Amino acid sequence: MTADVRSLSWRLAVLGIVAVLVQIAAISQLKLFGANADITPLVVAAAGLLAGSLPGAAFGFAVGLFLDLALVQTVGMSSLIFLTIGYGAGRLRELRDPQGAVVPIVVGVAATVVAQLGFALMQFLLGHDVPMDIDLIWQIVLTVGINAVIAFPVYSLVRRWLLPALPEDPRRRRRRAYTTGGLSPLSRA
Amino acid sequence: MYDKSVRRRRVALALLVACSLLLLTAYFGESQGGGLHSVQRGVLQVVSPIQEGASRALKPVRDLFGWFGDTINAKGEVSGLKKQNAVLRRAAIAGTDAVRMNAELQKLVGLDQSAGLQGTKPVAARVIGGSPTIWNSTINIDVGTGDGVRVGQPAITGDGLVGEVTFAASDSAVVTLITDSSSAVPSRISRTGAPGIVQTGAGGPRDLRFNWPSGTGRIDRGMAVVTAGTTSSSDKYESLYPPGIPVGVVTGVDDAGTDTQQVHVDPYADMQRLEFVQVLTRRVNGNRG
């Protein structure tokens, strides 16, 4: 295991533990119009977007597992959903490398929708009642809306935390080449 | 090289998916004392002190959010509360008479005044965490088996019934709220005594349903719903909840008087903002009235 991989692993581990604890101890109890933010899919999507599909999927699996264990939920359910989110976000980066400023927000919203619908689908498959009434749809819409608002700050925090352990970002490399011609000794990552 | 990395990625993904499915299957197949449940108990024990610390530290932030929410909701609630006030005033007048009669009846049959919920040995608990999804309405509390808390015991607040303990570690426990889709509370209409089951589906936290009401008397808006307690003489069918705990108030009846009537109930306890609850750790007389 290289030093880079080790550094990324422990940073992802700390990020996952902190994100889950903050979510269940604080954010779940902050209700706005009856709904609350859910930072876990945002953090997983951000990690996938920054670190790639494989670390994203592994991180999603671990975060889901920890969430299920800490909340005494059906073990494996959140893992399956979050590894899909982490892998999907990672593949998006690997295949398209999107660079717009709204990318973290769009990916965050998509991750939240996948998480909400994924939980509904899993509940249905596990034989629980899933009455799709107006209240439920309203709560899903509200959660997606709140997550859209906080998606960018969450992405920025995750990026700041993971940046020292990430391999050279092609985007930063291109930007540097563009602004300095890639020749200046003063250019920094 | 490219093929190798693609293959590695696919194998890793397949392994993770297989692990998830394996965990799901194993968790469903095992009993409460199984390996995964034991791991959950261990994780809960480790995590609950951290959760408690974080919960206390972040209380000012929660209060700030609560204040914003209250201010926004307050305007909409004023007209509703005025109507409710009128209904309650009438009920209070009737209630005064009922209390006097109740006291006389209790004296008459020699019941101990303190044999209400005091006899159920309530244990106070702080809420230290909650589920982030709308699919699971659960809260984590900071008392557990060490305090006498066991699976199946009811949890209440000063306002009314909150839920039932569904998982207990040594110093923490999980309460499944009555707003969870898996919850079912045997209840009755306080005024008429008509029995039924209070249930909900996911997504309707303020809209419980009083299902299968039977018995005489019509159900009207504003009527109180309380727990029914154990109605069967057999010990096999004991209710988890003592009788008479307030559950909620009837907010509307669809298709009243028909077989398909839907009775909507708004829970008394505010599930969105629970800070302290009490767990009733002792069952008195099999929860019979």
GROMACS .gro file of C-alpha atoms in nm:
model
  478
    1MET     CA    1   0.000   0.000   0.000
    2THR     CA    2   0.151   0.332  -0.106
    3ALA     CA    3   0.168   0.635   0.121
    4ASP     CA    4  -0.093   0.813  -0.093
    5VAL     CA    5  -0.342   0.528  -0.060
    6ARG     CA    6  -0.279   0.503   0.315
    7SER     CA    7  -0.328   0.876   0.359
    8LEU     CA    8  -0.649   0.871   0.152
    9SER     CA    9  -0.779   0.569   0.345
   10TRP     CA   10  -0.744   0.721   0.689
   11ARG     CA   11  -0.881   1.053   0.573
   12LEU     CA   12  -1.185   0.877   0.426
   13ALA     CA   13  -1.228   0.676   0.747
   14VAL     CA   14  -1.226   0.991   0.964
   15LEU     CA   15  -1.460   1.166   0.720
   16GLY     CA   16  -1.707   0.877   0.726
   17ILE     CA   17  -1.716   0.849   1.106
   18VAL     CA   18  -1.757   1.223   1.157
   19ALA     CA   19  -2.024   1.252   0.886
   20VAL     CA   20  -2.235   0.968   1.031
   21LEU     CA   21  -2.204   1.093   1.391
   22VAL     CA   22  -2.290   1.452   1.299
   23GLN     CA   23  -2.583   1.327   1.093
   24ILE     CA   24  -2.742   1.108   1.361
   25ALA     CA   25  -2.658   1.322   1.665
   26ALA     CA   26  -2.740   1.664   1.524
   27ILE     CA   27  -2.867   1.702   1.170
   28SER     CA   28  -3.140   1.438   1.198
   29GLN     CA   29  -3.287   1.639   1.484
   30LEU     CA   30  -3.289   1.970   1.297
   31LYS     CA   31  -3.626   1.969   1.124
   32LEU     CA   32  -3.727   2.229   0.869
   33PHE     CA   33  -4.094   2.204   0.767
   34GLY     CA   34  -4.091   1.847   0.893
   35ALA     CA   35  -3.791   1.735   0.687
   36ASN     CA   36  -3.421   1.732   0.761
   37ALA     CA   37  -3.100   1.744   0.562
   38ASP     CA   38  -2.918   1.418   0.498
   39ILE     CA   39  -2.548   1.483   0.453
   40THR     CA   40  -2.448   1.118   0.418
   41PRO     CA   41  -2.531   1.082   0.044
   42LEU     CA   42  -2.373   1.423  -0.017
   43VAL     CA   43  -2.048   1.324   0.154
   44VAL     CA   44  -2.036   0.988  -0.028
   45ALA     CA   45  -2.104   1.154  -0.365
   46ALA     CA   46  -1.841   1.421  -0.298
   47ALA     CA   47  -1.584   1.156  -0.203
   48GLY     CA   48  -1.662   0.959  -0.520
   49LEU     CA   49  -1.640   1.270  -0.732
   50LEU     CA   50  -1.300   1.359  -0.585
   51ALA     CA   51  -1.138   1.020  -0.535
   52GLY     CA   52  -1.284   0.805  -0.814
   53SER     CA   53  -1.519   0.512  -0.851
   54LEU     CA   54  -1.339   0.245  -0.651
   55PRO     CA   55  -1.260   0.454  -0.342
   56GLY     CA   56  -1.609   0.607  -0.377
   57ALA     CA   57  -1.778   0.267  -0.378
   58ALA     CA   58  -1.570   0.138  -0.085
   59PHE     CA   59  -1.634   0.458   0.112
   60GLY     CA   60  -2.007   0.438   0.038
   61PHE     CA   61  -2.017   0.077   0.155
   62ALA     CA   62  -1.835   0.161   0.480
   63VAL     CA   63  -2.048   0.469   0.556
   64GLY     CA   64  -2.367   0.270   0.492
   65LEU     CA   65  -2.250  -0.013   0.714
   66PHE     CA   66  -2.159   0.222   0.999
   67LEU     CA   67  -2.494   0.402   0.965
   68ASP     CA   68  -2.688   0.074   0.976
   69LEU     CA   69  -2.492  -0.047   1.279
   70ALA     CA   70  -2.518   0.280   1.473
   71LEU     CA   71  -2.889   0.322   1.403
   72VAL     CA   72  -2.975  -0.047   1.448
   73GLN     CA   73  -3.127  -0.064   1.102
   74THR     CA   74  -3.128  -0.356   0.860
   75VAL     CA   75  -2.756  -0.416   0.805
   76GLY     CA   76  -2.650  -0.400   0.440
   77MET     CA   77  -2.933  -0.181   0.314
   78SER     CA   78  -2.760   0.158   0.337
   79SER     CA   79  -2.431  -0.003   0.224
   80LEU     CA   80  -2.588  -0.114  -0.102
   81ILE     CA   81  -2.742   0.227  -0.170
   82PHE     CA   82  -2.438   0.433  -0.074
   83LEU     CA   83  -2.190   0.218  -0.265
   84THR     CA   84  -2.405   0.279  -0.574
   85ILE     CA   85  -2.387   0.654  -0.510
   86GLY     CA   86  -2.011   0.654  -0.449
   87TYR     CA   87  -1.943   0.440  -0.755
   88GLY     CA   88  -2.173   0.644  -0.978
   89ALA     CA   89  -2.017   0.975  -0.874
   90GLY     CA   90  -1.670   0.831  -0.925
   91ARG     CA   91  -1.752   0.700  -1.273
   92LEU     CA   92  -1.893   1.038  -1.367
   93ARG     CA   93  -1.561   1.195  -1.283
   94GLU     CA   94  -1.363   0.924  -1.465
   95LEU     CA   95  -1.571   0.928  -1.782
   96ARG     CA   96  -1.673   1.292  -1.818
   97ASP     CA   97  -1.463   1.490  -1.572
   98PRO     CA   98  -1.733   1.760  -1.548
   99GLN     CA   99  -1.598   2.099  -1.450
  100GLY     CA  100  -1.891   2.334  -1.403
  101ALA     CA  101  -1.936   2.507  -1.070
  102VAL     CA  102  -2.281   2.352  -1.037
  103VAL     CA  103  -2.153   1.995  -1.072
  104PRO     CA  104  -2.132   1.930  -0.693
  105ILE     CA  105  -2.488   2.059  -0.653
  106VAL     CA  106  -2.628   1.850  -0.940
  107VAL     CA  107  -2.442   1.540  -0.821
  108GLY     CA  108  -2.556   1.608  -0.462
  109VAL     CA  109  -2.919   1.636  -0.570
  110ALA     CA  110  -2.889   1.321  -0.781
  111ALA     CA  111  -2.728   1.136  -0.488
  112THR     CA  112  -3.009   1.244  -0.255
  113VAL     CA  113  -3.276   1.134  -0.503
  114VAL     CA  114  -3.102   0.797  -0.549
  115ALA     CA  115  -3.079   0.755  -0.170
  116GLN     CA  116  -3.445   0.842  -0.111
  117LEU     CA  117  -3.578   0.626  -0.395
  118GLY     CA  118  -3.330   0.352  -0.309
  119PHE     CA  119  -3.458   0.335   0.049
  120ALA     CA  120  -3.818   0.328  -0.081
  121LEU     CA  121  -3.733   0.047  -0.319
  122MET     CA  122  -3.548  -0.150  -0.052
  123GLN     CA  123  -3.839  -0.110   0.193
  124PHE     CA  124  -4.072  -0.236  -0.077
  125LEU     CA  125  -3.846  -0.534  -0.157
  126LEU     CA  126  -3.814  -0.619   0.212
  127GLY     CA  127  -4.191  -0.637   0.243
  128HIS     CA  128  -4.258  -0.315   0.434
  129ASP     CA  129  -4.548  -0.088   0.347
  130VAL     CA  130  -4.447   0.206   0.127
  131PRO     CA  131  -4.756   0.422   0.082
  132MET     CA  132  -4.655   0.686  -0.171
  133ASP     CA  133  -4.885   0.957  -0.041
  134ILE     CA  134  -4.853   1.331  -0.083
  135ASP     CA  135  -4.683   1.378   0.258
  136LEU     CA  136  -4.412   1.133   0.164
  137ILE     CA  137  -4.347   1.294  -0.173
  138TRP     CA  138  -4.344   1.637  -0.006
  139GLN     CA  139  -4.085   1.517   0.247
  140ILE     CA  140  -3.866   1.370  -0.028
  141VAL     CA  141  -3.888   1.694  -0.226
  142LEU     CA  142  -3.803   1.898   0.085
  143THR     CA  143  -3.505   1.679   0.172
  144VAL     CA  144  -3.378   1.705  -0.186
  145GLY     CA  145  -3.427   2.084  -0.174
  146ILE     CA  146  -3.242   2.125   0.157
  147ASN     CA  147  -2.962   1.900   0.033
  148ALA     CA  148  -2.935   2.106  -0.287
  149VAL     CA  149  -2.873   2.414  -0.072
  150ILE     CA  150  -2.602   2.252   0.139
  151ALA     CA  151  -2.447   2.038  -0.139
  152PHE     CA  152  -2.180   2.290  -0.235
  153PRO     CA  153  -2.060   2.371   0.120
  154VAL     CA  154  -2.046   1.998   0.198
  155TYR     CA  155  -1.848   1.933  -0.121
  156SER     CA  156  -1.607   2.216  -0.038
  157LEU     CA  157  -1.545   2.080   0.312
  158VAL     CA  158  -1.490   1.726   0.181
  159ARG     CA  159  -1.257   1.858  -0.090
  160ARG     CA  160  -1.057   2.060   0.159
  161TRP     CA  161  -1.020   1.755   0.386
  162LEU     CA  162  -0.928   1.508   0.111
  163LEU     CA  163  -0.716   1.737  -0.106
  164PRO     CA  164  -0.377   1.663   0.058
  165ALA     CA  165  -0.429   1.290  -0.004
  166LEU     CA  166  -0.564   1.310  -0.357
  167PRO     CA  167  -0.351   1.239  -0.663
  168GLU     CA  168  -0.279   1.535  -0.891
  169ASP     CA  169  -0.612   1.672  -1.007
  170PRO     CA  170  -0.619   1.700  -1.389
  171ARG     CA  171  -0.843   2.005  -1.357
  172ARG     CA  172  -0.591   2.193  -1.147
  173ARG     CA  173  -0.315   2.081  -1.381
  174ARG     CA  174  -0.501   2.218  -1.683
  175ARG     CA  175  -0.584   2.542  -1.506
  176ARG     CA  176  -0.222   2.592  -1.413
  177ALA     CA  177  -0.109   2.522  -1.765
  178TYR     CA  178  -0.361   2.768  -1.897
  179THR     CA  179  -0.284   3.054  -1.660
  180THR     CA  180   0.094   3.025  -1.643
  181GLY     CA  181   0.183   2.837  -1.957
  182GLY     CA  182   0.307   2.563  -1.729
  183LEU     CA  183   0.646   2.725  -1.723
  184SER     CA  184   0.649   2.948  -1.420
  185PRO     CA  185   0.841   2.812  -1.123
  186LEU     CA  186   0.605   3.010  -0.901
  187SER     CA  187   0.300   2.810  -1.006
  188ARG     CA  188   0.151   2.599  -0.726
  189ALA     CA  189  -0.113   2.333  -0.711
  190MET     CA  190  -0.289  -0.220  -1.825
  191TYR     CA  191  -0.623  -0.051  -1.893
  192ASP     CA  192  -0.799  -0.387  -1.910
  193LYS     CA  193  -0.643  -0.488  -1.581
  194SER     CA  194  -0.763  -0.177  -1.400
  195VAL     CA  195  -1.114  -0.217  -1.548
  196ARG     CA  196  -1.123  -0.580  -1.437
  197ARG     CA  197  -1.000  -0.487  -1.089
  198ARG     CA  198  -1.265  -0.219  -1.058
  199ARG     CA  199  -1.542  -0.454  -1.165
  200VAL     CA  200  -1.430  -0.730  -0.932
  201ALA     CA  201  -1.412  -0.489  -0.637
  202LEU     CA  202  -1.759  -0.354  -0.715
  203ALA     CA  203  -1.905  -0.704  -0.747
  204LEU     CA  204  -1.745  -0.799  -0.414
  205LEU     CA  205  -1.892  -0.498  -0.236
  206VAL     CA  206  -2.239  -0.563  -0.379
  207ALA     CA  207  -2.212  -0.930  -0.282
  208CYS     CA  208  -2.105  -0.831   0.072
  209SER     CA  209  -2.405  -0.600   0.105
  210LEU     CA  210  -2.647  -0.867  -0.012
  211LEU     CA  211  -2.484  -1.123   0.214
  212LEU     CA  212  -2.517  -0.892   0.515
  213LEU     CA  213  -2.883  -0.823   0.429
  214THR     CA  214  -2.961  -1.192   0.402
  215ALA     CA  215  -2.769  -1.283   0.717
  216TYR     CA  216  -2.933  -1.004   0.919
  217PHE     CA  217  -3.279  -1.120   0.819
  218GLY     CA  218  -3.200  -1.482   0.888
  219GLU     CA  219  -3.065  -1.442   1.240
  220SER     CA  220  -3.239  -1.392   1.574
  221GLN     CA  221  -3.205  -1.092   1.811
  222GLY     CA  222  -2.910  -1.266   1.977
  223GLY     CA  223  -2.729  -1.334   1.649
  224GLY     CA  224  -2.382  -1.215   1.548
  225LEU     CA  225  -2.479  -0.904   1.353
  226HIS     CA  226  -2.722  -0.794   1.624
  227SER     CA  227  -2.442  -0.837   1.879
  228VAL     CA  228  -2.212  -0.623   1.664
  229GLN     CA  229  -2.488  -0.360   1.646
  230ARG     CA  230  -2.518  -0.371   2.024
  231GLY     CA  231  -2.141  -0.322   2.057
  232VAL     CA  232  -2.132  -0.035   1.808
  233LEU     CA  233  -2.426   0.130   1.985
  234GLN     CA  234  -2.241   0.106   2.316
  235VAL     CA  235  -1.930   0.267   2.171
  236VAL     CA  236  -2.113   0.530   1.971
  237SER     CA  237  -2.377   0.637   2.225
  238PRO     CA  238  -2.143   0.837   2.457
  239ILE     CA  239  -2.006   1.021   2.152
  240GLN     CA  240  -2.359   1.078   2.028
  241GLU     CA  241  -2.461   1.208   2.369
  242GLY     CA  242  -2.168   1.452   2.376
  243ALA     CA  243  -2.240   1.573   2.025
  244SER     CA  244  -2.610   1.602   2.101
  245ARG     CA  245  -2.542   1.820   2.409
  246ALA     CA  246  -2.283   2.032   2.227
  247LEU     CA  247  -2.515   2.098   1.934
  248LYS     CA  248  -2.822   2.177   2.143
  249PRO     CA  249  -2.792   2.557   2.089
  250VAL     CA  250  -2.792   2.500   1.712
  251ARG     CA  251  -3.099   2.278   1.740
  252ASP     CA  252  -3.272   2.541   1.954
  253LEU     CA  253  -3.194   2.807   1.695
  254PHE     CA  254  -3.347   2.595   1.419
  255GLY     CA  255  -3.642   2.521   1.643
  256TRP     CA  256  -3.698   2.892   1.700
  257PHE     CA  257  -3.703   2.960   1.324
  258GLY     CA  258  -3.941   2.671   1.266
  259ASP     CA  259  -4.168   2.780   1.551
  260THR     CA  260  -4.186   3.136   1.421
  261ILE     CA  261  -4.278   3.022   1.070
  262ASN     CA  262  -4.534   2.771   1.195
  263ALA     CA  263  -4.681   2.998   1.464
  264LYS     CA  264  -4.880   3.215   1.222
  265GLY     CA  265  -5.047   2.917   1.061
  266GLU     CA  266  -5.127   2.762   1.394
  267VAL     CA  267  -5.307   3.060   1.549
  268SER     CA  268  -5.642   3.011   1.376
  269GLY     CA  269  -5.633   2.637   1.433
  270LEU     CA  270  -5.551   2.686   1.799
  271LYS     CA  271  -5.841   2.928   1.848
  272LYS     CA  272  -6.084   2.665   1.723
  273GLN     CA  273  -5.914   2.399   1.930
  274ASN     CA  274  -5.935   2.625   2.233
  275ALA     CA  275  -6.311   2.649   2.201
  276VAL     CA  276  -6.342   2.272   2.176
  277LEU     CA  277  -6.109   2.220   2.471
  278ARG     CA  278  -6.294   2.473   2.685
  279ARG     CA  279  -6.612   2.272   2.642
  280ALA     CA  280  -6.420   1.953   2.712
  281ALA     CA  281  -6.262   2.104   3.024
  282ILE     CA  282  -6.602   2.186   3.169
  283ALA     CA  283  -6.712   1.830   3.107
  284GLY     CA  284  -6.375   1.709   3.236
  285THR     CA  285  -6.411   1.882   3.573
  286ASP     CA  286  -6.723   1.681   3.640
  287ALA     CA  287  -6.554   1.365   3.518
  288VAL     CA  288  -6.255   1.418   3.749
  289ARG     CA  289  -6.481   1.461   4.050
  290MET     CA  290  -6.673   1.148   3.955
  291ASN     CA  291  -6.350   0.959   3.890
  292ALA     CA  292  -6.208   1.050   4.231
  293GLU     CA  293  -6.527   0.934   4.398
  294LEU     CA  294  -6.527   0.609   4.201
  295GLN     CA  295  -6.164   0.544   4.282
  296LYS     CA  296  -6.234   0.592   4.649
  297LEU     CA  297  -6.531   0.369   4.608
  298VAL     CA  298  -6.339   0.073   4.470
  299GLY     CA  299  -6.041   0.136   4.694
  300LEU     CA  300  -5.791   0.205   4.418
  301ASP     CA  301  -5.464   0.362   4.513
  302GLN     CA  302  -5.435   0.708   4.361
  303SER     CA  303  -5.068   0.658   4.297
  304ALA     CA  304  -5.117   0.335   4.104
  305GLY     CA  305  -5.119   0.521   3.773
  306LEU     CA  306  -4.803   0.549   3.576
  307GLN     CA  307  -4.594   0.583   3.894
  308GLY     CA  308  -4.630   0.211   3.944
  309THR     CA  309  -4.478   0.152   3.605
  310LYS     CA  310  -4.136   0.274   3.730
  311PRO     CA  311  -4.062   0.535   3.463
  312VAL     CA  312  -3.696   0.594   3.372
  313ALA     CA  313  -3.606   0.935   3.228
  314ALA     CA  314  -3.386   0.935   2.916
  315ARG     CA  315  -3.222   1.192   2.695
  316VAL     CA  316  -3.262   1.162   2.318
  317ILE     CA  317  -2.911   1.136   2.175
  318GLY     CA  318  -2.974   1.055   1.811
  319GLY     CA  319  -3.227   0.992   1.541
  320SER     CA  320  -3.266   0.822   1.206
  321PRO     CA  321  -3.190   1.051   0.910
  322THR     CA  322  -3.432   0.880   0.672
  323ILE     CA  323  -3.806   0.921   0.657
  324TRP     CA  324  -3.834   0.544   0.625
  325ASN     CA  325  -3.728   0.465   0.980
  326SER     CA  326  -3.876   0.671   1.262
  327THR     CA  327  -3.642   0.581   1.545
  328ILE     CA  328  -3.457   0.766   1.819
  329ASN     CA  329  -3.157   0.664   2.027
  330ILE     CA  330  -3.177   0.724   2.402
  331ASP     CA  331  -2.909   0.724   2.672
  332VAL     CA  332  -3.053   0.454   2.900
  333GLY     CA  333  -3.033   0.080   2.847
  334THR     CA  334  -3.053  -0.258   3.011
  335GLY     CA  335  -2.838  -0.129   3.297
  336ASP     CA  336  -3.124   0.104   3.390
  337GLY     CA  337  -3.389  -0.164   3.361
  338VAL     CA  338  -3.486  -0.085   3.002
  339ARG     CA  339  -3.593  -0.386   2.795
  340VAL     CA  340  -3.725  -0.444   2.446
  341GLY     CA  341  -4.102  -0.396   2.428
  342GLN     CA  342  -4.133  -0.125   2.695
  343PRO     CA  343  -4.331   0.189   2.608
  344ALA     CA  344  -4.175   0.537   2.592
  345ILE     CA  345  -4.374   0.851   2.671
  346THR     CA  346  -4.331   1.226   2.710
  347GLY     CA  347  -4.537   1.467   2.918
  348ASP     CA  348  -4.763   1.507   2.614
  349GLY     CA  349  -4.834   1.144   2.540
  350LEU     CA  350  -4.715   0.817   2.391
  351VAL     CA  351  -4.393   0.825   2.187
  352GLY     CA  352  -4.320   0.464   2.095
  353GLU     CA  353  -4.172   0.135   2.203
  354VAL     CA  354  -3.819   0.018   2.285
  355THR     CA  355  -3.711  -0.211   2.001
  356PHE     CA  356  -3.342  -0.256   2.080
  357ALA     CA  357  -3.155  -0.230   2.410
  358ALA     CA  358  -2.781  -0.226   2.482
  359SER     CA  359  -2.632  -0.184   2.830
  360ASP     CA  360  -2.639   0.196   2.839
  361SER     CA  361  -2.843   0.296   2.536
  362ALA     CA  362  -3.153   0.187   2.351
  363VAL     CA  363  -3.351   0.246   2.035
  364VAL     CA  364  -3.713   0.358   2.047
  365THR     CA  365  -3.930   0.303   1.741
  366LEU     CA  366  -4.178   0.589   1.729
  367ILE     CA  367  -4.552   0.544   1.682
  368THR     CA  368  -4.505   0.732   1.354
  369ASP     CA  369  -4.300   0.442   1.215
  370SER     CA  370  -4.473   0.225   0.957
  371SER     CA  371  -4.402  -0.086   1.166
  372SER     CA  372  -4.579   0.052   1.474
  373ALA     CA  373  -4.932  -0.049   1.580
  374VAL     CA  374  -5.085   0.075   1.907
  375PRO     CA  375  -5.405  -0.081   2.044
  376SER     CA  376  -5.610   0.225   2.137
  377ARG     CA  377  -5.959   0.349   2.204
  378ILE     CA  378  -6.155   0.667   2.167
  379SER     CA  379  -6.148   0.817   2.515
  380ARG     CA  380  -6.508   0.939   2.516
  381THR     CA  381  -6.687   0.646   2.354
  382GLY     CA  382  -6.450   0.362   2.432
  383ALA     CA  383  -6.452   0.244   2.066
  384PRO     CA  384  -6.138   0.031   2.022
  385GLY     CA  385  -5.905   0.034   1.721
  386ILE     CA  386  -5.541   0.031   1.618
  387VAL     CA  387  -5.336   0.348   1.569
  388GLN     CA  388  -5.098   0.304   1.276
  389THR     CA  389  -4.925   0.509   1.013
  390GLY     CA  390  -4.742   0.478   0.685
  391ALA     CA  391  -4.398   0.624   0.617
  392GLY     CA  392  -4.409   0.991   0.532
  393GLY     CA  393  -4.707   1.096   0.738
  394PRO     CA  394  -4.555   1.179   1.076
  395ARG     CA  395  -4.841   1.405   1.183
  396ASP     CA  396  -5.115   1.194   1.030
  397LEU     CA  397  -5.172   0.870   1.213
  398ARG     CA  398  -5.471   0.650   1.131
  399PHE     CA  399  -5.711   0.501   1.383
  400ASN     CA  400  -5.784   0.178   1.198
  401TRP     CA  401  -6.067  -0.072   1.234
  402PRO     CA  402  -6.270   0.126   1.485
  403SER     CA  403  -6.550  -0.083   1.622
  404GLY     CA  404  -6.820  -0.038   1.883
  405THR     CA  405  -7.101   0.205   1.912
  406GLY     CA  406  -7.091   0.580   1.885
  407ARG     CA  407  -6.965   0.801   1.611
  408ILE     CA  408  -6.615   0.943   1.601
  409ASP     CA  409  -6.584   1.320   1.574
  410ARG     CA  410  -6.307   1.568   1.528
  411GLY     CA  411  -6.145   1.676   1.856
  412MET     CA  412  -6.199   1.344   2.034
  413ALA     CA  413  -5.899   1.212   2.226
  414VAL     CA  414  -5.741   0.876   2.148
  415VAL     CA  415  -5.575   0.689   2.435
  416THR     CA  416  -5.405   0.352   2.467
  417ALA     CA  417  -5.646   0.066   2.530
  418GLY     CA  418  -5.417  -0.149   2.744
  419THR     CA  419  -5.473  -0.523   2.760
  420THR     CA  420  -5.832  -0.615   2.687
  421SER     CA  421  -5.790  -0.990   2.667
  422SER     CA  422  -5.803  -1.201   2.983
  423SER     CA  423  -5.531  -1.426   2.841
  424ASP     CA  424  -5.169  -1.345   2.932
  425LYS     CA  425  -5.071  -1.437   2.576
  426TYR     CA  426  -5.225  -1.122   2.436
  427GLU     CA  427  -5.095  -0.858   2.677
  428SER     CA  428  -5.064  -0.509   2.530
  429LEU     CA  429  -4.723  -0.338   2.548
  430TYR     CA  430  -4.889  -0.017   2.659
  431PRO     CA  431  -5.068   0.058   2.987
  432PRO     CA  432  -5.422   0.185   2.939
  433GLY     CA  433  -5.508   0.554   2.930
  434ILE     CA  434  -5.185   0.702   2.788
  435PRO     CA  435  -5.284   0.989   2.555
  436VAL     CA  436  -5.194   0.904   2.194
  437GLY     CA  437  -5.345   1.186   1.990
  438VAL     CA  438  -5.649   1.382   1.887
  439VAL     CA  439  -5.888   1.304   1.601
  440THR     CA  440  -5.835   1.565   1.330
  441GLY     CA  441  -6.083   1.436   1.075
  442VAL     CA  442  -6.293   1.143   0.960
  443ASP     CA  443  -6.323   1.048   0.592
  444ASP     CA  444  -6.634   0.858   0.481
  445ALA     CA  445  -6.772   0.872   0.835
  446GLY     CA  446  -7.003   0.592   0.939
  447THR     CA  447  -6.905   0.363   0.649
  448ASP     CA  448  -6.698   0.046   0.656
  449THR     CA  449  -6.416   0.229   0.483
  450GLN     CA  450  -6.406   0.526   0.718
  451GLN     CA  451  -6.060   0.671   0.777
  452VAL     CA  452  -6.000   0.836   1.113
  453HIS     CA  453  -5.703   1.075   1.111
  454VAL     CA  454  -5.517   1.126   1.438
  455ASP     CA  455  -5.258   1.391   1.521
  456PRO     CA  456  -5.017   1.262   1.789
  457TYR     CA  457  -4.997   1.469   2.108
  458ALA     CA  458  -4.621   1.421   2.143
  459ASP     CA  459  -4.412   1.630   1.905
  460MET     CA  460  -4.201   1.360   1.735
  461GLN     CA  461  -4.000   1.620   1.548
  462ARG     CA  462  -3.855   1.769   1.862
  463LEU     CA  463  -3.803   1.508   2.127
  464GLU     CA  464  -3.541   1.587   2.387
  465PHE     CA  465  -3.638   1.378   2.688
  466VAL     CA  466  -3.860   1.072   2.713
  467GLN     CA  467  -3.961   0.833   2.989
  468VAL     CA  468  -3.947   0.458   2.951
  469LEU     CA  469  -4.205   0.267   3.156
  470THR     CA  470  -3.996  -0.020   3.284
  471ARG     CA  471  -4.254  -0.209   3.489
  472ARG     CA  472  -4.575  -0.368   3.368
  473VAL     CA  473  -4.857  -0.338   3.622
  474ASN     CA  474  -5.133  -0.599   3.621
  475GLY     CA  475  -5.047  -0.703   3.264
  476ASN     CA  476  -5.133  -0.349   3.147
  477ARG     CA  477  -5.497  -0.403   3.225
  478GLY     CA  478  -5.719  -0.114   3.328
   0.00000   0.00000   0.00000
